[in-house]
PDB file of C-alpha atoms in Angstrom:
ATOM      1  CA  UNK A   1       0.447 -48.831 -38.311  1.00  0.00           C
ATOM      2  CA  UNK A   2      -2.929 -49.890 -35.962  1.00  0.00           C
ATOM      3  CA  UNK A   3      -1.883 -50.109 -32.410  1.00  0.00           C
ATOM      4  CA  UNK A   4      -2.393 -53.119 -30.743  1.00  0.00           C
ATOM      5  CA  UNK A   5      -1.576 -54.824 -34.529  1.00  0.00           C
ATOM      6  CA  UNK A   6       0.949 -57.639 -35.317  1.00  0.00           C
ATOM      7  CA  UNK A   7       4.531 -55.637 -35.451  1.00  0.00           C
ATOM      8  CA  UNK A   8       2.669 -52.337 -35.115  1.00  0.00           C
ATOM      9  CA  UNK A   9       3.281 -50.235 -31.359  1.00  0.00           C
ATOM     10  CA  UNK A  10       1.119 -51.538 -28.453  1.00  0.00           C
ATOM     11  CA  UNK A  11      -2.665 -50.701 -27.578  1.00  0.00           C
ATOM     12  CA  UNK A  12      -2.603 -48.224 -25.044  1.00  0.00           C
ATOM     13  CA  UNK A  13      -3.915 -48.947 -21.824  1.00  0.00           C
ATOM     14  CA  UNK A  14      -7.291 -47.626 -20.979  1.00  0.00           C
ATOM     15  CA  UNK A  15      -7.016 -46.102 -17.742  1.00  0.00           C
ATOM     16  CA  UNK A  16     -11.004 -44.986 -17.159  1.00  0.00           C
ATOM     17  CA  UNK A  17     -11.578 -48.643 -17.010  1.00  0.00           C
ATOM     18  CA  UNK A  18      -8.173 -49.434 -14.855  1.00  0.00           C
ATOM     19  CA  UNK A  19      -9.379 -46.813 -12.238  1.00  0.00           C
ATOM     20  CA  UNK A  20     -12.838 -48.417 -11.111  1.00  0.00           C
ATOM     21  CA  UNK A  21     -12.483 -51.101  -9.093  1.00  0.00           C
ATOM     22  CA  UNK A  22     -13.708 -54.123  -9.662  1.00  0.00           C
ATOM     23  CA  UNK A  23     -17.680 -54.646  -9.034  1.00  0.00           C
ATOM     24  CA  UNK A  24     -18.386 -51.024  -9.851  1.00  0.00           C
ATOM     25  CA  UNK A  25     -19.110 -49.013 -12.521  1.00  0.00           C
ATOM     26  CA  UNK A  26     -18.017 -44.594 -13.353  1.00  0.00           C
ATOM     27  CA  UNK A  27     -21.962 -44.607 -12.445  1.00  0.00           C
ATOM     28  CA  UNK A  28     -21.164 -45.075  -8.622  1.00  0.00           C
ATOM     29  CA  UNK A  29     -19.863 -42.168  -8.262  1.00  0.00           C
ATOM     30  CA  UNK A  30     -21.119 -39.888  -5.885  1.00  0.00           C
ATOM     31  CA  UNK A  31     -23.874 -37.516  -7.326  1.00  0.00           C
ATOM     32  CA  UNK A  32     -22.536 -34.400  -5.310  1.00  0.00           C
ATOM     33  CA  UNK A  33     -18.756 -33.126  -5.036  1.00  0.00           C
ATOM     34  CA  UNK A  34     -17.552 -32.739  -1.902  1.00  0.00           C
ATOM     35  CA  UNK A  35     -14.182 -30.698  -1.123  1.00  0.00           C
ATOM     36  CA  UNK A  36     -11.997 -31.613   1.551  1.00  0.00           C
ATOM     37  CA  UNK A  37     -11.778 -27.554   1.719  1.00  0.00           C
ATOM     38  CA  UNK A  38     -12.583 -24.644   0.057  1.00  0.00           C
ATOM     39  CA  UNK A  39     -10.209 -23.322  -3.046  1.00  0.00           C
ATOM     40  CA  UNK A  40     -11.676 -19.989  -3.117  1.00  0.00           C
ATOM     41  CA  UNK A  41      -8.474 -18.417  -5.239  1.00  0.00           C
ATOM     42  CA  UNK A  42      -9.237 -15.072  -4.111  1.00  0.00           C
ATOM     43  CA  UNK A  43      -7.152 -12.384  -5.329  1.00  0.00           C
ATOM     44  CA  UNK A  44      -6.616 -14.349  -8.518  1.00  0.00           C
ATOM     45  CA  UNK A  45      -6.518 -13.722 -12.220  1.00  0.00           C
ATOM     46  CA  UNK A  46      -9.776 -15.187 -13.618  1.00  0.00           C
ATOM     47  CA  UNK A  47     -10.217 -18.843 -13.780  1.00  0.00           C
ATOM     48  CA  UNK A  48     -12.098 -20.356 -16.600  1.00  0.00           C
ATOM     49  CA  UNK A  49     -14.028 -23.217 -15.784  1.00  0.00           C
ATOM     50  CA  UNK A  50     -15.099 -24.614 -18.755  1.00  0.00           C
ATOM     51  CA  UNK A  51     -18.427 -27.708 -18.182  1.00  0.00           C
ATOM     52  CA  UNK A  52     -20.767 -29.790 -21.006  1.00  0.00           C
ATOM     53  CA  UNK A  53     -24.095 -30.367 -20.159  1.00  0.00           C
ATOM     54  CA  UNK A  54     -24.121 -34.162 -20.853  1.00  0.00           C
ATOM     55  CA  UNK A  55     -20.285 -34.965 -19.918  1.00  0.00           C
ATOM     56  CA  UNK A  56     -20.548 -38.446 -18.386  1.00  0.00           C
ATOM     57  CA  UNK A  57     -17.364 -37.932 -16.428  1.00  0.00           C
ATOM     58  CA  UNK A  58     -18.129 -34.897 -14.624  1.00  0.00           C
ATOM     59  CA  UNK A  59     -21.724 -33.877 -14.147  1.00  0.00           C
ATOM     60  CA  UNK A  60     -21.980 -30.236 -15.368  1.00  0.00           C
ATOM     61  CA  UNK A  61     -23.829 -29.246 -11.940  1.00  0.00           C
ATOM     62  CA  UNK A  62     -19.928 -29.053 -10.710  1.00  0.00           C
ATOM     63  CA  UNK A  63     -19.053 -26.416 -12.827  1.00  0.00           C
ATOM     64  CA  UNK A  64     -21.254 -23.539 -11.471  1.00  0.00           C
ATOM     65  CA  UNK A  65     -20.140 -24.973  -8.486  1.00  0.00           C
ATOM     66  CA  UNK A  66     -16.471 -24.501  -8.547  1.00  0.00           C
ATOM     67  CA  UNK A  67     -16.718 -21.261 -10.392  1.00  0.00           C
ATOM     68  CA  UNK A  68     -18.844 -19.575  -7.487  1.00  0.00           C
ATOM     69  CA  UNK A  69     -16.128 -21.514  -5.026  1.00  0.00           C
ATOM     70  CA  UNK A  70     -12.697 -19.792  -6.897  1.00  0.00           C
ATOM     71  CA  UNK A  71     -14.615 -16.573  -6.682  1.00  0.00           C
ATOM     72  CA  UNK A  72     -12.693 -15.556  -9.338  1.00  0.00           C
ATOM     73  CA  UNK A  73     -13.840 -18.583 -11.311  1.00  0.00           C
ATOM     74  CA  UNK A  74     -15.697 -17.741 -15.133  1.00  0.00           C
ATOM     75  CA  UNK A  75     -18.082 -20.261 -16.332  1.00  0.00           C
ATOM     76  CA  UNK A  76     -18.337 -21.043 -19.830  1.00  0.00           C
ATOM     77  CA  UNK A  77     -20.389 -23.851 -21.008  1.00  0.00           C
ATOM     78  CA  UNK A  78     -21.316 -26.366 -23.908  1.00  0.00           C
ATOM     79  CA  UNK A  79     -24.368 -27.720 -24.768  1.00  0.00           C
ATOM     80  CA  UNK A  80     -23.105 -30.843 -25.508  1.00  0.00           C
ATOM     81  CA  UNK A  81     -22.263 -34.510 -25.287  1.00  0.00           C
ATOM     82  CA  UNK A  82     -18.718 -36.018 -23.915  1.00  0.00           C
ATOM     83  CA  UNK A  83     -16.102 -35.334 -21.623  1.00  0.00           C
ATOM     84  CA  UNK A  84     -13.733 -32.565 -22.599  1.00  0.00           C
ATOM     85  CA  UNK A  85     -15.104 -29.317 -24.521  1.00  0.00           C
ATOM     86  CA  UNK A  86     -11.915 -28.419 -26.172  1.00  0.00           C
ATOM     87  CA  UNK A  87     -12.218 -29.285 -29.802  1.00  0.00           C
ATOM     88  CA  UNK A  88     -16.118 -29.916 -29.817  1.00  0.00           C
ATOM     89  CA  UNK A  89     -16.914 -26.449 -31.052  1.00  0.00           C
ATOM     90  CA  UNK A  90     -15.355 -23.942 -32.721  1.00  0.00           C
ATOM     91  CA  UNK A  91     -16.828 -20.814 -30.556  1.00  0.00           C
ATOM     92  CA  UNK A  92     -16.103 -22.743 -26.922  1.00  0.00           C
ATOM     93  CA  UNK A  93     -12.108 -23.572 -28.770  1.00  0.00           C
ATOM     94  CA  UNK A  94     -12.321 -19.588 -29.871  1.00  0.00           C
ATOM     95  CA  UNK A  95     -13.711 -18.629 -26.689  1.00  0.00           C
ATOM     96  CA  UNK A  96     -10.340 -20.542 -24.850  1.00  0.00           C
ATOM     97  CA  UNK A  97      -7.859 -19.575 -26.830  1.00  0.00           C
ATOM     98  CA  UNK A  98      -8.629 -16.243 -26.382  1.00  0.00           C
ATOM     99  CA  UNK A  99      -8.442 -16.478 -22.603  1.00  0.00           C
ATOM    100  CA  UNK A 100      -5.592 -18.213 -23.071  1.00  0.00           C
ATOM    101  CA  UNK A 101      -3.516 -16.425 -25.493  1.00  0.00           C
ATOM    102  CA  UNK A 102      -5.135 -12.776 -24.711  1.00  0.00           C
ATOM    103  CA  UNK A 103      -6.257 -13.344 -21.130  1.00  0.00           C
ATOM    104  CA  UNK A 104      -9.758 -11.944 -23.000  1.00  0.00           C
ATOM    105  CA  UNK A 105     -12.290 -13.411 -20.448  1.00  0.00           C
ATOM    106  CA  UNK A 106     -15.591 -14.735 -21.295  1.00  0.00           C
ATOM    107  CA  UNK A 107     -19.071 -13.105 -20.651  1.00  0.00           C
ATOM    108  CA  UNK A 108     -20.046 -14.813 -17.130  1.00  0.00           C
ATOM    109  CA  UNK A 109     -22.709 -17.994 -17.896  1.00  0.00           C
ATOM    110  CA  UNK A 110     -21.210 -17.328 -21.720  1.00  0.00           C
ATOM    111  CA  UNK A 111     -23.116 -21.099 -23.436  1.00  0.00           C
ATOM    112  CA  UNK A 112     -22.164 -22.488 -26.732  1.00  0.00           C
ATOM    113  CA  UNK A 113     -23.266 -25.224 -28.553  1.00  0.00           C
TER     114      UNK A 113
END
């Protein structure tokens, strides 16, 4: 059945637009993360951090950023559109699952797309 339909199960809320408050828009945000304090995961297994170019939720500048900041932090990016890179393409999904499964870690700056 189509949510939100006549006797089918309800629409589900959509939180993105619950979260802004009213008068604003996701474009207010601020155009430069700033860290209450440093998560520098030193002494850690590697961290993927995985970023798209053109994700409209969180500007791909950020994930350089927190890479370098985890030290032990491995970018891998998508050339891309949306928010989420899972899925997208099939060498950033075989690229994850690998680290995931294998703990196989990604060349450093590794781009797809």
């Amino acid at each position: 059945m189509v949510p939100g339909a006549r006797g089918g199960p309800p629409r589900p809320p959509h939180r993105g637009r619950d979260l802004i408050p009213e008068g604003r828009s996701r474009n207010d945000r601020p155009s430069v993360a700033r860290a209450e304090e440093p998560a520098p995961a030193t002494g850690s297994d590697p961290v993927l951090v995985v970023g798209v170019t053109n994700d409209p939720a969180t500007p791909h500048q950020w994930a350089p950023r927190l890479a370098a900041q985890l030290r032990t932090g491995v970018l891998l990016t998508l050339n891309g559109e949306g928010h989420g890179a899972y899925g997208q393409n099939q060498r950033i999904d075989d690229e994850v699952n690998a680290f995931l499964l294998d703990g196989t870690v990604p060349a450093e700056g590794a781009r797809c797309g």
